[in-house]
Amino acid sequence: VEKAREQVANLIGAEPNEIIFTSGATESVNTVLKGIYKAYKTKGNHIITVSTEHKAVLDTCKYLEEEDAEITYLNVDKEGLIDLDELKAAIKPTTILISVMAANNETGVIQPLEEISAIAKEHKILFFSDATQFIGKTQLDVNDLGIDCLSLSAHKFYGPKGIGALYLRRKDPRVNIVSLLHGGAQENSHRAGTLNVPLIVGLGKACEIAKAEMWDNNTEVSKLRAYFEHQILDIEGLRINGSTKNRLYNTSNITFPRSFDIKVLLQEFAFSSGSACSSGTAEPSHVLKSMGLHNDEIRNSYRFSFGKFNTLDEVKRLTNHLLSAF
Ligand code: PLP
């Protein structure tokens, strides 16, 4: 367990005693949002977040609103990026936390973390980033970026499902939380309960491998996505959603010019309408909606993501299928 703690810390430039093991990013997000809200209540009740966050953040914020929290949901532009002036304008004397995800799970759009962190520091407000999609794919150092709290999840970078971590800064500033779980002094009394040793070991190993392979994965997976997008841009009226400049290298969110039959494609390929987590719900993607897409455009939008086990042959078959459908 302690070796795994070092492996996780090592991946994000933290100290091992700043890492808390959790059951995944959902728990990390719940722990940090509810925990900070309770611990800093005397300072204020205002939290700033973004309309395109993962439901783990949005639903927790909704819950906190019922507990008298005031939440500001920042807008995004058509590229999926927040406006830093809007962030500055949203800050109040009662603001205790800025919660902005590192990379979006539906579009891969990466928010300007360094600038957000500088604004948070200037106003002495804590900065939490849900970096579940970012960690393991791209290099991130919590000290370089001035991130105070961060969530991550092993299954986003080839580790086991059901295990994640929460990073909580211990100095300059020291982040305090009220625990979600009570009943034992494990994890510095931040998360009671017997540790899930096999999964923790799996998370640690996944962090070690991710760190070693990060650059190679970036190079190889970028090539697959570039090939994919380059080919399908021949389809007239097709659009790539999200900032192509500030985007994870593995994600491609595409609006097709009209609906088409995806049944045959689904026999061979797995891709999703909206995010996997919410594709079971009938609601159109809140992320694309926030970016200004109309419902019919959202209905014709799909997320494709590429990984280190994909081959160029597979991507060629996928693009050929798509090209023949239009
Ligand atoms: N946050 C983001 C950005 C995600 O993509 C996910 C993915 O499922 C989560 C949170 C939830 O993570 P977990 O499934 O580990 O609870």
Coordinates of C-alpha atoms and ligand atoms in Angstrom, one line a residue:
V1 CA 0.0 0.0 0.0
E2 CA 2.8 2.4 0.9
K3 CA 4.6 1.6 -2.3
A4 CA 1.4 2.3 -4.3
R5 CA 1.0 5.6 -2.4
E6 CA 4.5 6.6 -3.6
Q7 CA 3.7 5.5 -7.2
V8 CA 0.5 7.6 -7.3
A9 CA 2.3 10.6 -5.6
N10 CA 5.1 10.2 -8.1
L11 CA 2.8 10.5 -11.1
I12 CA 1.4 13.9 -10.0
G13 CA 4.4 15.4 -8.2
A14 CA 2.8 15.1 -4.7
E15 CA 4.1 13.7 -1.4
P16 CA 2.9 10.2 -0.5
N17 CA 1.1 11.5 2.6
E18 CA -1.0 13.8 0.4
I19 CA -2.7 10.8 -1.3
I20 CA -5.9 9.2 0.0
F21 CA -7.1 6.0 -1.6
T22 CA -10.8 5.9 -2.5
S23 CA -13.2 3.7 -4.5
G24 CA -12.8 5.9 -7.6
A25 CA -13.1 9.5 -8.8
T26 CA -16.8 9.7 -7.9
E27 CA -15.9 9.1 -4.2
S28 CA -12.9 11.4 -4.5
V29 CA -15.1 14.2 -5.9
N30 CA -17.8 13.7 -3.2
T31 CA -15.2 13.6 -0.5
V32 CA -13.5 16.8 -1.5
L33 CA -16.6 18.9 -2.4
K34 CA -18.7 17.9 0.7
G35 CA -15.6 17.7 2.9
I36 CA -14.4 21.2 2.0
Y37 CA -17.9 22.7 2.2
K38 CA -18.3 21.4 5.8
A39 CA -14.7 22.3 6.9
Y40 CA -14.8 25.9 5.5
K41 CA -18.4 26.7 6.4
T42 CA -17.4 29.5 8.7
K43 CA -15.4 31.2 5.9
G44 CA -18.2 31.0 3.3
N45 CA -20.6 28.8 1.4
H46 CA -19.9 29.7 -2.2
I47 CA -18.3 27.3 -4.7
I48 CA -17.5 28.0 -8.4
T49 CA -17.7 25.2 -10.9
V50 CA -18.4 24.8 -14.6
S51 CA -21.6 23.7 -16.5
T52 CA -19.6 21.0 -18.4
E53 CA -18.3 19.1 -15.4
H54 CA -18.8 15.4 -14.9
K55 CA -22.1 14.5 -13.1
A56 CA -20.0 13.5 -10.1
V57 CA -19.3 17.2 -9.6
L58 CA -22.6 18.6 -10.8
D59 CA -24.8 16.2 -8.8
T60 CA -22.7 16.7 -5.7
C61 CA -23.0 20.5 -6.2
K62 CA -26.8 20.0 -6.6
Y63 CA -26.8 18.1 -3.3
L64 CA -24.8 20.9 -1.6
E65 CA -27.3 23.5 -2.8
E66 CA -29.9 21.7 -0.8
E67 CA -27.5 22.1 2.1
D68 CA -27.5 25.9 1.6
A69 CA -24.4 26.1 -0.6
E70 CA -24.3 28.8 -3.2
I71 CA -23.0 27.4 -6.5
T72 CA -21.9 29.4 -9.6
Y73 CA -21.8 27.4 -12.8
L74 CA -19.5 29.1 -15.3
N75 CA -20.4 28.9 -19.0
V76 CA -18.2 27.6 -21.7
D77 CA -17.7 29.0 -25.2
K78 CA -18.4 27.0 -28.4
E79 CA -14.9 25.4 -28.0
G80 CA -15.8 24.2 -24.5
L81 CA -13.4 26.6 -22.7
I82 CA -14.3 28.8 -19.7
D83 CA -13.8 32.5 -19.8
L84 CA -11.2 33.6 -17.2
D85 CA -12.9 37.0 -16.8
E86 CA -16.2 35.3 -16.0
L87 CA -14.3 33.3 -13.4
K88 CA -12.8 36.4 -11.8
A89 CA -16.2 38.2 -11.8
A90 CA -17.8 35.2 -10.0
I91 CA -15.5 35.4 -7.0
K92 CA -17.1 36.7 -3.8
P93 CA -15.8 37.1 -0.2
T94 CA -17.7 33.9 0.6
T95 CA -16.0 31.8 -2.2
I96 CA -14.2 28.8 -0.6
L97 CA -13.5 26.7 -3.6
I98 CA -13.0 26.7 -7.4
S99 CA -13.7 23.3 -9.0
V100 CA -12.7 23.0 -12.6
M101 CA -12.0 19.7 -14.3
A102 CA -8.7 19.2 -16.1
A103 CA -10.0 17.5 -19.2
N104 CA -13.6 16.9 -20.3
N105 CA -14.8 13.3 -20.5
E106 CA -17.0 13.9 -23.6
T107 CA -14.8 16.2 -25.7
G108 CA -11.3 16.0 -24.2
V109 CA -11.2 19.8 -23.9
I110 CA -8.5 20.9 -21.5
Q111 CA -9.2 23.9 -19.3
P112 CA -6.5 26.6 -18.6
L113 CA -5.4 25.1 -15.3
E114 CA -2.4 27.4 -14.7
E115 CA -4.4 30.5 -15.2
I116 CA -7.3 29.3 -13.0
S117 CA -4.9 28.4 -10.3
A118 CA -3.2 31.8 -10.4
I119 CA -6.7 33.5 -10.0
A120 CA -7.5 31.1 -7.1
K121 CA -4.1 31.9 -5.4
E122 CA -4.6 35.6 -5.8
H123 CA -7.9 35.4 -3.9
K124 CA -6.7 32.7 -1.4
I125 CA -9.3 30.3 -2.6
L126 CA -8.7 26.6 -2.8
F127 CA -8.5 25.0 -6.3
F128 CA -9.8 21.5 -6.9
S129 CA -9.5 19.8 -10.3
D130 CA -11.2 16.6 -11.3
A131 CA -8.4 15.3 -13.4
T132 CA -9.9 11.8 -13.9
Q133 CA -9.5 12.0 -17.7
F134 CA -6.2 13.8 -17.7
I135 CA -4.1 11.8 -15.2
G136 CA -2.2 8.9 -16.7
K137 CA -2.4 10.4 -20.2
T138 CA -0.6 13.7 -19.9
Q139 CA 2.0 14.9 -17.5
L140 CA 0.7 17.0 -14.6
D141 CA 2.5 18.3 -11.5
V142 CA 0.3 19.6 -8.8
N143 CA 3.0 22.0 -7.5
D144 CA 3.8 23.4 -10.9
L145 CA 0.1 24.0 -11.6
G146 CA -0.8 25.1 -8.0
I147 CA -3.6 22.6 -7.7
D148 CA -4.7 22.1 -4.1
C149 CA -6.9 19.0 -4.5
L150 CA -7.2 16.5 -7.4
S151 CA -9.2 13.4 -8.2
L152 CA -8.1 10.5 -10.3
S153 CA -9.3 7.0 -11.2
A154 CA -7.3 3.9 -12.2
H155 CA -9.6 2.6 -14.9
K156 CA -9.0 5.6 -17.1
F157 CA -5.4 4.6 -17.6
Y158 CA -5.5 0.8 -17.8
G159 CA -5.7 0.1 -14.1
P160 CA -8.5 -1.8 -12.3
K161 CA -12.1 -0.5 -11.9
G162 CA -13.3 0.6 -8.5
I163 CA -10.1 2.3 -7.2
G164 CA -9.0 5.9 -7.3
A165 CA -7.3 8.5 -5.2
L166 CA -7.7 12.0 -3.9
Y167 CA -4.8 14.4 -3.6
L168 CA -5.1 16.9 -0.7
R169 CA -2.3 19.5 -0.4
R170 CA -0.7 19.4 3.1
K171 CA 1.1 22.7 3.1
D172 CA 0.8 26.2 1.5
P173 CA -2.1 25.9 2.0
R174 CA -3.0 22.8 4.1
V175 CA -6.4 21.6 2.9
N176 CA -8.8 20.5 5.6
I177 CA -11.8 18.3 5.0
V178 CA -14.5 16.8 7.1
S179 CA -14.6 13.0 6.2
L180 CA -17.3 11.4 4.3
L181 CA -16.8 8.1 6.0
H182 CA -16.4 7.7 9.8
G183 CA -15.4 4.6 11.7
G184 CA -11.6 4.4 11.7
A185 CA -8.3 6.3 11.5
Q186 CA -7.3 4.9 8.1
E187 CA -6.0 7.3 5.4
N188 CA -5.0 10.0 8.0
S189 CA -8.6 9.8 9.4
H190 CA -9.8 11.1 6.0
R191 CA -11.4 7.8 4.9
A192 CA -12.4 5.2 7.4
G193 CA -12.5 1.5 6.4
T194 CA -10.2 -1.4 5.6
L195 CA -8.0 -0.6 2.6
N196 CA -8.6 -2.6 -0.7
V197 CA -5.1 -3.8 -1.0
P198 CA -5.2 -5.6 -4.4
L199 CA -6.9 -2.7 -6.1
I200 CA -4.6 -0.2 -4.5
V201 CA -1.6 -2.2 -5.7
G202 CA -3.2 -2.2 -9.2
L203 CA -3.6 1.6 -9.1
G204 CA 0.0 2.0 -8.0
K205 CA 1.3 -0.2 -10.8
A206 CA -0.9 1.6 -13.4
C207 CA 0.6 4.9 -12.3
E208 CA 4.1 3.6 -12.6
I209 CA 3.4 2.2 -16.1
A210 CA 1.6 5.4 -17.2
K211 CA 4.5 7.5 -16.1
A212 CA 7.0 5.3 -18.1
E213 CA 4.8 5.0 -21.2
M214 CA 3.2 8.4 -21.3
W215 CA 5.2 10.0 -24.1
D216 CA 5.0 6.8 -26.3
N217 CA 1.3 6.5 -25.7
N218 CA 0.8 10.2 -26.6
T219 CA 2.7 9.8 -29.8
E220 CA 1.0 6.6 -30.9
V221 CA -2.5 7.4 -29.9
S222 CA -2.3 10.9 -31.4
K223 CA -1.4 9.3 -34.7
L224 CA -4.5 7.1 -34.6
R225 CA -6.8 10.0 -33.8
A226 CA -5.2 12.3 -36.3
Y227 CA -5.7 9.6 -39.0
F228 CA -9.3 9.1 -37.9
E229 CA -10.2 12.8 -38.0
H230 CA -8.3 13.5 -41.2
Q231 CA -10.2 10.8 -43.0
I232 CA -13.7 11.6 -41.8
L233 CA -13.3 15.3 -42.4
D234 CA -14.1 14.4 -46.0
I235 CA -17.7 14.0 -44.9
E236 CA -19.4 17.3 -45.8
G237 CA -20.8 19.2 -42.9
L238 CA -19.0 17.1 -40.2
R239 CA -17.8 19.0 -37.2
I240 CA -15.2 18.2 -34.5
N241 CA -16.5 19.4 -31.1
G242 CA -14.2 21.1 -28.7
S243 CA -11.0 23.1 -28.9
T244 CA -8.7 21.3 -31.3
K245 CA -5.8 23.2 -29.7
N246 CA -6.6 22.4 -26.1
R247 CA -7.7 18.8 -26.2
L248 CA -6.6 15.4 -24.9
Y249 CA -4.9 13.3 -27.6
N250 CA -7.3 10.4 -27.4
T251 CA -10.7 11.9 -27.6
S252 CA -12.7 12.8 -30.7
N253 CA -16.2 14.1 -30.4
I254 CA -17.9 14.4 -33.8
T255 CA -21.2 15.9 -35.0
F256 CA -22.3 14.1 -38.2
P257 CA -24.3 16.1 -40.7
R258 CA -27.3 13.8 -40.3
S259 CA -28.3 10.7 -38.5
F260 CA -27.1 7.3 -39.8
D261 CA -27.5 3.7 -38.9
I262 CA -24.9 2.8 -36.3
K263 CA -26.1 -0.8 -35.6
V264 CA -23.6 -2.4 -37.9
L265 CA -20.8 -0.2 -36.6
L266 CA -21.6 -1.2 -33.0
Q267 CA -21.1 -4.9 -33.8
E268 CA -17.4 -4.1 -34.1
F269 CA -16.7 -0.8 -32.4
A270 CA -17.6 0.7 -29.1
F271 CA -18.3 4.4 -29.1
S272 CA -20.8 6.5 -27.3
S273 CA -23.4 9.2 -27.6
G274 CA -22.4 11.6 -24.9
S275 CA -20.3 10.1 -22.2
A276 CA -20.3 6.5 -21.3
C277 CA -21.5 7.4 -17.8
S278 CA -24.6 9.2 -18.9
S279 CA -25.3 7.4 -22.3
G280 CA -27.9 5.3 -20.5
T281 CA -29.9 8.4 -19.8
A282 CA -32.3 9.9 -22.4
E283 CA -31.1 13.4 -21.7
P284 CA -29.0 15.0 -24.5
S285 CA -25.4 15.7 -23.5
H286 CA -25.2 18.6 -21.1
V287 CA -21.7 19.2 -22.3
L288 CA -22.5 19.7 -25.9
K289 CA -25.6 21.7 -24.9
S290 CA -23.4 24.1 -22.9
M291 CA -21.2 24.5 -26.0
G292 CA -24.3 25.7 -27.9
L293 CA -25.2 22.7 -29.9
H294 CA -28.9 22.2 -30.8
N295 CA -30.6 19.0 -29.7
D296 CA -30.7 17.6 -33.3
E297 CA -26.9 18.2 -33.6
I298 CA -26.4 16.6 -30.2
R299 CA -28.4 13.5 -31.3
N300 CA -26.0 13.1 -34.3
S301 CA -22.9 13.5 -32.1
Y302 CA -20.7 10.6 -30.9
R303 CA -17.6 10.3 -28.8
F304 CA -14.7 8.1 -30.1
S305 CA -11.8 7.4 -27.9
F306 CA -8.5 5.7 -28.9
G307 CA -6.1 3.8 -26.7
K308 CA -2.8 2.1 -26.7
F309 CA -4.3 -1.2 -27.7
N310 CA -5.9 0.1 -30.8
T311 CA -4.3 -0.5 -34.2
L312 CA -4.2 1.6 -37.4
D313 CA -6.1 -1.3 -39.1
E314 CA -9.0 -1.0 -36.7
V315 CA -9.1 2.8 -37.2
K316 CA -9.0 2.3 -41.0
R317 CA -12.0 -0.1 -40.8
L318 CA -13.9 2.4 -38.7
T319 CA -13.3 5.3 -41.0
N320 CA -14.2 3.2 -44.0
H321 CA -17.5 2.3 -42.4
L322 CA -18.2 5.9 -41.6
L323 CA -17.2 7.2 -45.0
S324 CA -19.5 4.6 -46.7
A325 CA -22.4 5.7 -44.5
F326 CA -22.3 9.2 -46.0
Ligands
PLP1 N1 -14.9 12.5 -13.4 C1 -14.7 12.3 -14.7 C2 -14.2 13.5 -15.5 C3 -14.9 11.1 -15.4 O1 -14.6 11.0 -16.6 C4 -15.3 10.0 -14.6 C5 -15.5 8.8 -15.3 O2 -16.2 7.9 -15.1 C6 -15.6 10.2 -13.2 C7 -15.3 11.5 -12.7 C8 -16.0 9.1 -12.3 O3 -15.0 8.2 -12.1 P1 -15.2 6.8 -11.4 O4 -15.9 6.0 -12.5 O5 -13.9 6.3 -11.1 O6 -16.0 7.0 -10.2

